[in-house]
Amino acid sequence: MTTKLSIDWLTSEGDPPISPGNIVAFTQIGEVVDQCLTEARSASTEARATTVADRLRYIRHFRENLARNAAEVARQLCAAVQRSPGEFLTSEIIPLLDACRFLERNAVRLLKRRSHGSWTMPLWLAGTRHEIHREPLGVVLIIGPSNYPFFLPGVQLLQALTAGNAVLFKPAPSGVNCAESLYGLLRAAGLPQNLLQLLPPTPDAAIHALGRKIDKVFLTGSAETGLKVLVHAATTITPSVVELSGCDGALILPDADLHLAARSIAFGLTLNSGRTCIAPRRAFVWPQIAEAFTAKLRRALADRPKLLLKSQPHVDLVGSISEAVESGARMINGSIDTSGTVEGPLVLANVPQESSFAIAENWGPILCVIEVANEAEAVAAFHRSPFRLGASVFTQDSAAARRLARSLQVGSVCVNDLIVPTADGRLPFGGRKQSGFGVTRGPEGLLEMTALKVISTRRSGQRLHLNTPVPNQFEQVSAYTTLAYGTMTDRWRTMKQLVARSFKRIAIQRPVLPPKESI
């Protein structure tokens, strides 16, 4: 295929610059956010009194409405994110529908109260019963991305609402249409008024909300944006979940199906024009397969659309690539001119492991092919990057796949595939290091939307801690510690010591009788 898609090289936040004429003054934004927060606080109080089953009714209606109108929604929203209706349907709508179904089947079980009865209690807590409650946080702020503006914030919205929260949703500027569509579908499904508030799509709106002490913030964005959000969240000690940049790597072992690996990486490089946080940015290959792999990758990319990228002024892509080439790399696919315009996907082979370009946050369809001698070197080279979102392993050796998957310090690993398995609605998703912390989606993502409370009730049993200390209390507690938690040998020794002490006390306390002949 020779189709060319012209897209803007995105800024660090993933959004094109906003026209000054479209920016509302900060004071006006503050008034809007304050009003939204007031209404959301009031709505969250009412939502707290509802049951999970009540909330799942409008989640189910949302799923049914979206499934019924999926094709039309895809056609309406795909232009705003510069994707085909088919790609929007498969990458945004279907995964969101699956996330809905996961909540419908599992939310009641995951959020129900759990109890620990006295039969599992240690002796010193006899008669106590513990209850673990998952309660709504209150009002959460969701800051949506521009690359997947329907699916990614959509899952977070649904999980927050299912958990009983009210939501302030700050979409990306290019994701406003998707945000309005989500809002409309939820309101049509029966979502109570004011429970979901759409904020202006400017950074000032999120900053103002963070300054008003919301109950938790969820961000999907770049590492640079994450740092800014965390700085503002720290001033009000606002809990945060941040999913940030990636520099994902694919480890391609000598026994791998190179045709499969090449097709998979070509897919990842071109999906959503390369604007996917867990798209492959590095391919680690053994020297004996390097040439064969790059040849297959070039052929696989020939069947994919060409991407015309217009670099933003602050992105010194030309300098970074020139530096990599000077250190031994060679360009095997795509091109870049002196103005920074790229025709991609851009693939560089023979990139040195220590190259700064290979470990950076390259947001777009760029791949560095890096040669490694063995598994240990591959893992070490992978870990040179501070971004630890995801990874892929291509091999026909299941033992090697498991071994490498356990060795890689990332949030998710796909074996003989990439990207698509992570969209499973049952799975949590999150990164490590500079790729963020906390998770969204799956059971763990739902629980992130709740506050934990433990209620302990003592109905019976002695409360020995209330007794007045006695002289030999230390010896008694020390003996109990060994008997309750020590090894069998230590317990037996302590038991013999206690028996010996008991006999000694009895001997001391026994009265002395006079001799028989004196009676």
Coordinates of C-alpha atoms in Angstrom, one line a residue:
M1 CA 0.0 0.0 0.0
T2 CA 1.2 3.5 -0.7
T3 CA -1.4 5.5 1.2
K4 CA 0.0 8.4 3.2
L5 CA -1.6 9.7 6.3
S6 CA -0.6 13.2 7.3
I7 CA -0.6 13.8 11.0
D8 CA 0.9 16.3 13.4
W9 CA 3.9 15.3 15.5
L10 CA 2.3 15.5 18.9
T11 CA 3.5 17.5 21.8
S12 CA 4.4 15.9 25.0
E13 CA 0.8 16.0 26.2
G14 CA -0.3 14.3 23.0
D15 CA -2.3 17.4 21.8
P16 CA -1.8 20.0 19.1
P17 CA -1.4 23.6 20.4
I18 CA -4.7 25.3 21.3
S19 CA -5.7 28.5 19.6
P20 CA -5.5 31.5 22.0
G21 CA -9.0 32.4 20.9
N22 CA -10.4 29.1 22.2
I23 CA -8.8 29.5 25.7
V24 CA -11.1 30.8 28.4
A25 CA -9.5 33.0 31.0
F26 CA -8.2 31.2 34.0
T27 CA -10.6 33.0 36.3
Q28 CA -13.6 31.9 34.2
I29 CA -12.2 28.3 34.1
G30 CA -11.9 28.4 37.9
E31 CA -15.6 29.4 38.2
V32 CA -16.7 26.7 35.9
V33 CA -14.6 24.0 37.7
D34 CA -15.9 25.2 41.1
Q35 CA -19.5 24.9 39.9
C36 CA -18.8 21.5 38.5
L37 CA -17.2 20.4 41.8
T38 CA -20.0 21.7 43.9
E39 CA -22.6 19.8 41.8
A40 CA -20.4 16.6 41.8
R41 CA -20.0 16.7 45.6
S42 CA -23.7 16.9 46.1
A43 CA -24.3 14.1 43.6
S44 CA -21.6 11.9 45.2
T45 CA -23.5 12.0 48.5
E46 CA -26.6 10.6 46.8
A47 CA -24.5 8.0 44.9
R48 CA -23.0 6.7 48.1
A49 CA -26.4 5.6 49.3
T50 CA -27.0 3.5 46.2
T51 CA -26.0 -0.2 45.8
V52 CA -23.5 -1.6 43.3
A53 CA -26.4 -3.4 41.7
D54 CA -28.2 -0.1 41.2
R55 CA -25.2 1.5 39.5
L56 CA -24.7 -1.5 37.3
R57 CA -28.1 -1.0 35.8
Y58 CA -27.0 2.1 33.9
I59 CA -23.7 0.5 33.1
R60 CA -25.6 -2.3 31.4
H61 CA -27.9 0.2 29.6
F62 CA -24.8 2.1 28.4
R63 CA -23.3 -1.1 27.0
E64 CA -26.5 -2.0 25.2
N65 CA -26.9 1.5 23.7
L66 CA -23.3 1.6 22.6
A67 CA -23.4 -1.9 21.1
R68 CA -26.6 -1.0 19.3
N69 CA -25.1 2.2 17.8
A70 CA -21.4 1.2 17.6
A71 CA -21.1 1.7 13.9
E72 CA -22.6 5.1 13.9
V73 CA -20.5 6.2 16.9
A74 CA -17.4 5.0 15.2
R75 CA -18.2 7.0 12.0
Q76 CA -19.0 10.1 14.0
L77 CA -15.9 10.1 16.2
C78 CA -13.1 8.6 14.0
A79 CA -12.4 11.8 12.1
A80 CA -11.6 13.8 15.2
V81 CA -8.8 11.3 16.1
Q82 CA -7.7 10.8 12.4
R83 CA -8.5 7.1 12.2
S84 CA -10.7 4.9 10.1
P85 CA -14.1 3.8 11.4
G86 CA -13.0 0.2 11.4
E87 CA -9.9 1.0 13.5
F88 CA -11.9 3.1 15.9
L89 CA -14.4 0.4 16.3
T90 CA -11.9 -2.3 17.1
S91 CA -9.5 -0.3 19.2
E92 CA -11.8 2.0 21.2
I93 CA -15.4 0.7 21.2
I94 CA -15.1 -3.1 21.4
P95 CA -12.6 -3.0 24.3
L96 CA -14.8 -0.6 26.2
L97 CA -17.8 -2.9 25.7
D98 CA -15.8 -5.8 27.1
A99 CA -14.8 -3.7 30.1
C100 CA -18.6 -3.0 30.7
R101 CA -19.3 -6.7 30.6
F102 CA -16.5 -7.4 33.1
L103 CA -18.0 -4.9 35.6
E104 CA -21.5 -6.3 35.2
R105 CA -20.2 -9.8 36.0
N106 CA -17.7 -9.0 38.7
A107 CA -18.3 -5.6 40.4
V108 CA -20.7 -6.9 43.0
R109 CA -18.3 -9.6 44.1
L110 CA -15.2 -7.4 44.1
L111 CA -16.8 -4.5 46.1
K112 CA -18.8 -6.5 48.6
R113 CA -17.9 -6.5 52.3
R114 CA -15.4 -9.2 53.4
S115 CA -15.3 -10.6 57.0
H116 CA -12.7 -12.3 59.1
G117 CA -14.3 -14.3 61.9
S118 CA -12.9 -15.3 65.2
W119 CA -12.0 -18.8 64.0
T120 CA -9.0 -17.4 62.2
M121 CA -8.1 -14.9 64.9
P122 CA -4.9 -15.2 67.0
L123 CA -5.6 -16.0 70.7
W124 CA -4.9 -12.4 71.8
L125 CA -7.8 -11.3 69.6
A126 CA -10.3 -14.0 70.6
G127 CA -13.9 -12.8 70.2
T128 CA -13.1 -10.2 67.6
R129 CA -14.6 -9.9 64.1
H130 CA -13.1 -7.8 61.3
E131 CA -15.0 -6.4 58.3
I132 CA -13.2 -4.9 55.3
H133 CA -15.3 -2.4 53.4
R134 CA -14.7 -0.8 50.0
E135 CA -16.3 2.6 49.9
P136 CA -16.6 5.3 47.3
L137 CA -13.8 7.9 47.3
G138 CA -16.1 10.8 46.6
V139 CA -15.1 13.0 43.6
V140 CA -12.4 11.8 41.3
L141 CA -10.7 13.7 38.5
I142 CA -10.0 11.8 35.3
I143 CA -7.5 13.5 32.9
G144 CA -8.0 11.9 29.5
P145 CA -5.4 11.3 26.7
S146 CA -5.7 12.3 23.0
N147 CA -4.5 9.1 21.5
Y148 CA -7.3 6.8 22.7
P149 CA -9.9 9.4 24.0
F150 CA -12.8 7.0 24.1
F151 CA -11.6 3.7 25.4
L152 CA -9.0 4.8 28.0
P153 CA -10.9 7.4 29.9
G154 CA -14.1 5.5 29.2
V155 CA -13.0 2.5 31.3
Q156 CA -11.9 4.8 34.1
L157 CA -15.3 6.6 34.0
L158 CA -17.3 3.4 34.2
Q159 CA -15.2 2.0 37.0
A160 CA -15.4 5.2 39.0
L161 CA -19.1 5.4 38.6
T162 CA -19.6 1.7 39.4
A163 CA -17.6 2.2 42.7
G164 CA -20.1 5.0 43.6
N165 CA -18.0 8.1 42.9
A166 CA -18.8 11.3 41.1
V167 CA -16.4 12.2 38.3
L168 CA -14.8 15.4 36.9
F169 CA -13.6 14.5 33.4
K170 CA -11.0 16.8 31.7
P171 CA -10.7 15.5 28.2
A172 CA -7.8 16.3 25.8
P173 CA -8.7 19.1 23.4
S174 CA -8.9 16.7 20.5
G175 CA -11.0 14.3 22.6
V176 CA -13.9 16.6 23.3
N177 CA -16.2 14.9 20.9
C178 CA -15.4 11.5 22.4
A179 CA -16.0 13.0 25.9
E180 CA -19.4 14.4 24.9
S181 CA -20.4 11.1 23.3
L182 CA -19.5 9.2 26.5
Y183 CA -21.5 11.7 28.5
G184 CA -24.5 11.5 26.2
L185 CA -24.5 7.7 26.2
L186 CA -24.3 7.5 30.0
R187 CA -27.0 10.1 30.6
A188 CA -29.3 8.2 28.1
A189 CA -28.5 5.0 30.1
G190 CA -29.9 6.6 33.2
L191 CA -26.8 8.1 34.9
P192 CA -28.1 10.5 37.6
Q193 CA -27.7 14.2 36.8
N194 CA -24.4 15.9 37.9
L195 CA -22.7 12.6 38.7
L196 CA -20.4 13.2 35.7
Q197 CA -19.1 16.7 35.0
L198 CA -17.2 17.6 31.8
L199 CA -14.5 20.2 32.5
P200 CA -13.0 22.5 29.9
P201 CA -10.3 20.7 27.9
T202 CA -7.5 22.9 29.0
P203 CA -4.6 22.2 31.5
D204 CA -5.8 25.1 33.7
A205 CA -9.1 23.2 34.4
A206 CA -7.2 20.2 35.8
I207 CA -4.8 22.4 37.7
H208 CA -7.7 24.3 39.3
A209 CA -9.5 21.1 40.2
L210 CA -6.3 19.7 41.9
G211 CA -6.1 22.8 44.0
R212 CA -9.6 22.2 45.3
K213 CA -8.7 18.9 47.0
I214 CA -10.5 16.4 45.0
D215 CA -10.4 12.8 46.3
K216 CA -8.2 11.2 43.7
V217 CA -6.8 11.9 40.2
F218 CA -6.3 9.5 37.3
L219 CA -4.0 10.6 34.5
T220 CA -3.1 9.0 31.2
G221 CA -0.4 11.1 29.5
S222 CA 3.3 11.8 29.1
A223 CA 6.0 11.6 31.8
E224 CA 6.3 15.4 31.5
T225 CA 2.6 15.9 32.0
G226 CA 2.6 13.4 34.8
L227 CA 5.3 15.3 36.7
K228 CA 3.3 18.6 36.4
V229 CA 0.1 16.9 37.7
L230 CA 1.9 15.2 40.6
V231 CA 3.5 18.5 41.7
H232 CA 0.0 20.1 41.9
A233 CA -1.5 17.0 43.5
A234 CA 1.3 17.0 46.2
T235 CA 0.3 20.5 47.4
T236 CA -3.1 19.1 48.5
I237 CA -1.9 15.5 49.2
T238 CA -4.2 14.1 46.5
P239 CA -3.8 10.4 45.8
S240 CA -2.8 9.7 42.2
V241 CA -2.8 7.0 39.6
V242 CA -0.7 7.9 36.6
E243 CA -0.1 6.0 33.4
L244 CA 2.8 7.7 31.6
S245 CA 5.1 7.3 28.7
G246 CA 6.5 4.1 27.4
C247 CA 9.6 2.9 25.5
D248 CA 8.5 -0.7 25.0
G249 CA 10.9 -3.3 23.7
A250 CA 10.4 -6.5 21.8
L251 CA 12.9 -9.3 22.5
I252 CA 13.2 -11.5 19.4
L253 CA 15.0 -14.7 20.2
P254 CA 16.9 -16.7 17.5
D255 CA 14.2 -19.4 17.4
A256 CA 11.4 -16.9 16.9
D257 CA 9.0 -16.9 14.0
L258 CA 10.5 -13.9 12.3
H259 CA 7.5 -13.5 10.0
L260 CA 5.2 -13.2 13.0
A261 CA 7.6 -10.9 14.8
A262 CA 7.9 -8.6 11.8
R263 CA 4.2 -8.4 11.1
S264 CA 3.5 -7.8 14.8
I265 CA 5.9 -4.9 15.1
A266 CA 4.8 -3.4 11.8
F267 CA 1.2 -3.5 13.2
G268 CA 2.3 -1.9 16.5
L269 CA 4.3 0.9 14.7
T270 CA 1.3 1.9 12.5
L271 CA -1.6 1.3 14.9
N272 CA -3.3 4.7 15.5
S273 CA -0.5 6.3 13.5
G274 CA 2.0 5.1 16.0
R275 CA 0.4 7.0 18.8
T276 CA 0.1 4.1 21.3
C277 CA 1.9 4.2 24.6
I278 CA 2.8 0.5 24.4
A279 CA 3.8 0.5 20.8
P280 CA 7.2 -1.1 20.1
R281 CA 10.1 1.5 20.2
R282 CA 13.0 -1.0 20.5
A283 CA 13.6 -4.5 19.0
F284 CA 16.3 -6.6 20.6
V285 CA 17.6 -9.2 18.2
W286 CA 20.5 -11.7 18.2
P287 CA 23.2 -11.0 15.5
Q288 CA 22.5 -14.2 13.6
I289 CA 18.9 -13.1 12.9
A290 CA 19.3 -9.4 12.6
E291 CA 19.5 -9.1 8.8
A292 CA 16.7 -11.6 8.2
F293 CA 14.4 -9.8 10.7
T294 CA 15.0 -6.3 9.3
A295 CA 14.3 -7.6 5.8
K296 CA 11.0 -9.2 6.9
L297 CA 10.2 -6.0 8.8
R298 CA 10.7 -3.8 5.7
R299 CA 8.4 -6.1 3.7
A300 CA 5.8 -6.0 6.4
L301 CA 5.9 -2.2 6.6
A302 CA 5.5 -2.0 2.8
D303 CA 2.0 -3.4 3.3
R304 CA 1.2 -0.7 5.9
P305 CA 0.2 3.0 5.4
K306 CA 3.0 5.5 5.2
L307 CA 2.9 8.1 7.8
L308 CA 3.9 11.8 7.2
L309 CA 5.0 13.3 10.5
K310 CA 5.4 17.1 11.1
S311 CA 7.8 17.6 14.0
Q312 CA 7.0 20.3 16.5
P313 CA 9.8 22.9 17.0
H314 CA 10.7 21.7 20.5
V315 CA 11.3 18.1 19.3
D316 CA 14.9 17.9 18.0
L317 CA 14.3 14.7 16.1
V318 CA 16.8 15.5 13.4
G319 CA 19.6 16.0 15.9
S320 CA 18.8 12.8 17.8
I321 CA 18.7 10.7 14.7
S322 CA 21.9 12.3 13.4
E323 CA 23.6 11.4 16.7
A324 CA 22.4 7.8 16.5
V325 CA 23.7 7.5 12.8
E326 CA 27.1 9.0 13.8
S327 CA 27.4 6.3 16.4
G328 CA 26.8 3.5 13.9
A329 CA 23.0 3.3 13.3
R330 CA 21.6 3.1 9.8
M331 CA 18.1 4.0 8.6
I332 CA 16.4 1.0 6.9
N333 CA 12.9 2.4 6.6
G334 CA 11.4 5.9 6.3
S335 CA 13.1 9.2 5.9
I336 CA 13.6 12.6 7.5
D337 CA 14.5 16.0 6.0
T338 CA 16.3 18.9 7.6
S339 CA 13.0 20.6 8.6
G340 CA 12.2 17.6 10.8
T341 CA 9.4 16.2 8.5
V342 CA 9.4 12.4 8.7
E343 CA 8.0 9.9 6.4
G344 CA 7.6 6.9 8.5
P345 CA 7.5 4.5 10.2
L346 CA 11.1 5.3 10.9
V347 CA 13.3 2.2 11.6
L348 CA 17.0 2.4 12.5
A349 CA 19.2 -0.7 12.6
N350 CA 22.5 -1.3 14.4
V351 CA 21.5 1.2 17.1
P352 CA 24.1 1.0 20.0
Q353 CA 22.7 -0.1 23.3
E354 CA 24.0 3.0 25.0
S355 CA 22.4 5.4 22.5
S356 CA 20.3 8.0 24.3
F357 CA 17.9 8.0 21.4
A358 CA 17.1 4.3 22.0
I359 CA 15.9 4.8 25.5
A360 CA 14.1 8.2 25.2
E361 CA 10.4 8.9 25.1
N362 CA 10.0 8.8 21.3
W363 CA 6.3 9.5 20.8
G364 CA 5.5 8.3 17.3
P365 CA 6.2 5.4 14.8
I366 CA 10.0 5.1 15.5
L367 CA 11.8 1.8 16.1
C368 CA 15.4 1.2 17.1
V369 CA 16.8 -2.3 16.2
I370 CA 19.5 -3.2 18.8
E371 CA 21.7 -6.3 18.7
V372 CA 22.3 -8.4 21.8
A373 CA 24.4 -11.5 22.4
N374 CA 22.3 -13.4 24.9
E375 CA 19.3 -13.2 27.2
A376 CA 21.1 -11.5 30.0
E377 CA 22.4 -8.8 27.7
A378 CA 19.0 -8.3 26.2
V379 CA 17.4 -7.8 29.7
A380 CA 20.2 -5.4 30.7
A381 CA 19.8 -3.4 27.5
F382 CA 16.0 -3.3 27.9
H383 CA 16.4 -1.9 31.4
R384 CA 18.6 1.0 30.3
S385 CA 15.4 2.9 29.6
P386 CA 13.6 4.4 32.6
F387 CA 10.3 3.8 31.0
R388 CA 8.8 0.5 32.0
L389 CA 5.3 0.2 30.6
G390 CA 5.3 -3.1 28.6
A391 CA 7.4 -5.6 26.6
S392 CA 7.0 -8.4 24.1
V393 CA 8.9 -11.7 23.8
F394 CA 9.0 -13.6 20.5
T395 CA 10.1 -17.2 20.8
Q396 CA 8.9 -20.8 20.4
D397 CA 10.5 -21.8 23.6
S398 CA 7.9 -21.5 26.3
A399 CA 10.4 -21.9 29.1
A400 CA 12.5 -19.1 27.8
A401 CA 9.4 -16.9 27.3
R402 CA 8.4 -17.4 31.0
R403 CA 12.0 -16.8 32.1
L404 CA 12.3 -13.5 30.3
A405 CA 8.8 -12.4 31.2
R406 CA 9.7 -12.8 34.8
S407 CA 13.0 -10.9 34.4
L408 CA 11.5 -7.8 32.7
Q409 CA 10.5 -5.0 35.2
V410 CA 7.4 -3.8 33.4
G411 CA 3.7 -3.6 33.9
S412 CA 2.8 -6.2 31.2
V413 CA 4.5 -8.7 28.9
C414 CA 3.0 -10.2 25.8
V415 CA 4.5 -13.4 24.4
N416 CA 4.3 -13.8 20.6
D417 CA 2.0 -10.8 20.3
L418 CA 1.8 -7.2 21.4
I419 CA -0.6 -4.4 22.4
V420 CA -3.9 -6.2 21.7
P421 CA -3.9 -8.7 24.7
T422 CA -3.5 -5.8 27.1
A423 CA -6.9 -4.5 26.1
D424 CA -8.6 -7.4 27.8
G425 CA -11.2 -5.9 30.1
R426 CA -10.3 -8.4 32.8
L427 CA -6.7 -7.3 33.1
P428 CA -5.2 -4.4 35.1
F429 CA -2.9 -2.1 33.3
G430 CA -0.1 0.1 34.6
G431 CA 3.6 0.8 34.5
R432 CA 6.7 1.1 36.6
K433 CA 9.5 3.6 37.1
Q434 CA 8.9 6.7 34.9
S435 CA 6.0 5.0 33.2
G436 CA 3.9 5.7 36.3
F437 CA 2.3 3.9 39.2
G438 CA -1.1 2.5 40.2
V439 CA -3.3 0.6 37.8
T440 CA -6.5 1.1 35.8
R441 CA -8.9 -1.5 34.4
G442 CA -9.5 -5.0 35.7
P443 CA -10.2 -5.9 39.3
E444 CA -7.3 -3.9 40.6
G445 CA -8.4 -0.8 38.6
L446 CA -11.9 -1.0 40.1
L447 CA -10.4 -1.2 43.6
E448 CA -8.3 1.9 42.9
M449 CA -11.6 3.8 42.7
T450 CA -12.4 2.9 46.3
A451 CA -11.3 3.8 49.8
L452 CA -10.5 1.0 52.2
K453 CA -12.1 0.8 55.7
V454 CA -11.7 -1.9 58.4
I455 CA -14.2 -2.2 61.2
S456 CA -13.2 -4.4 64.1
T457 CA -15.9 -5.5 66.7
R458 CA -15.1 -7.3 69.9
R459 CA -18.1 -9.3 71.2
S460 CA -16.4 -11.5 73.8
G461 CA -13.2 -12.8 75.1
Q462 CA -10.7 -11.4 77.7
R463 CA -9.1 -8.1 77.0
L464 CA -5.8 -8.9 78.7
H465 CA -4.3 -5.6 77.5
L466 CA -6.6 -3.8 80.0
N467 CA -5.2 -5.7 83.0
T468 CA -2.8 -4.1 85.4
P469 CA 0.8 -5.3 84.6
V470 CA 2.1 -8.0 86.9
P471 CA 5.8 -8.7 87.8
N472 CA 6.2 -11.7 85.6
Q473 CA 4.2 -10.3 82.6
F474 CA 7.3 -10.2 80.3
E475 CA 8.1 -13.9 80.9
Q476 CA 4.5 -14.8 80.2
V477 CA 4.3 -12.9 77.0
S478 CA 7.7 -14.2 75.9
A479 CA 6.6 -17.8 76.4
Y480 CA 3.3 -17.1 74.5
T481 CA 5.3 -15.7 71.6
T482 CA 7.3 -18.8 71.3
L483 CA 4.4 -21.2 71.7
A484 CA 2.3 -19.3 69.2
Y485 CA 4.8 -18.5 66.5
G486 CA 8.0 -20.6 67.1
T487 CA 9.3 -23.8 65.6
M488 CA 8.2 -27.1 67.0
T489 CA 11.6 -27.5 68.7
D490 CA 11.3 -24.1 70.3
R491 CA 7.7 -24.8 71.4
W492 CA 8.6 -28.1 73.0
R493 CA 11.5 -26.6 74.9
T494 CA 9.4 -23.7 76.1
M495 CA 6.6 -26.1 77.2
K496 CA 9.1 -28.2 79.2
Q497 CA 10.4 -25.0 80.9
L498 CA 6.8 -23.9 81.8
V499 CA 6.0 -27.4 83.3
A500 CA 9.2 -27.3 85.3
R501 CA 8.4 -23.9 86.6
S502 CA 4.9 -25.0 87.6
F503 CA 6.2 -28.0 89.6
K504 CA 8.8 -25.8 91.3
R505 CA 6.0 -23.3 92.3
I506 CA 3.9 -26.2 93.6
A507 CA 6.9 -27.5 95.7
I508 CA 7.6 -24.1 97.2
Q509 CA 3.9 -23.5 98.1
R510 CA 3.2 -27.0 99.6
P511 CA 2.8 -26.8 103.5
V512 CA 5.4 -28.6 105.7
L513 CA 3.8 -31.3 107.9
P514 CA 5.3 -32.4 111.4
P515 CA 7.0 -35.8 111.7
K516 CA 4.6 -38.8 112.4
E517 CA 6.4 -39.8 115.7
S518 CA 5.7 -36.3 117.2
I519 CA 2.0 -36.8 116.8

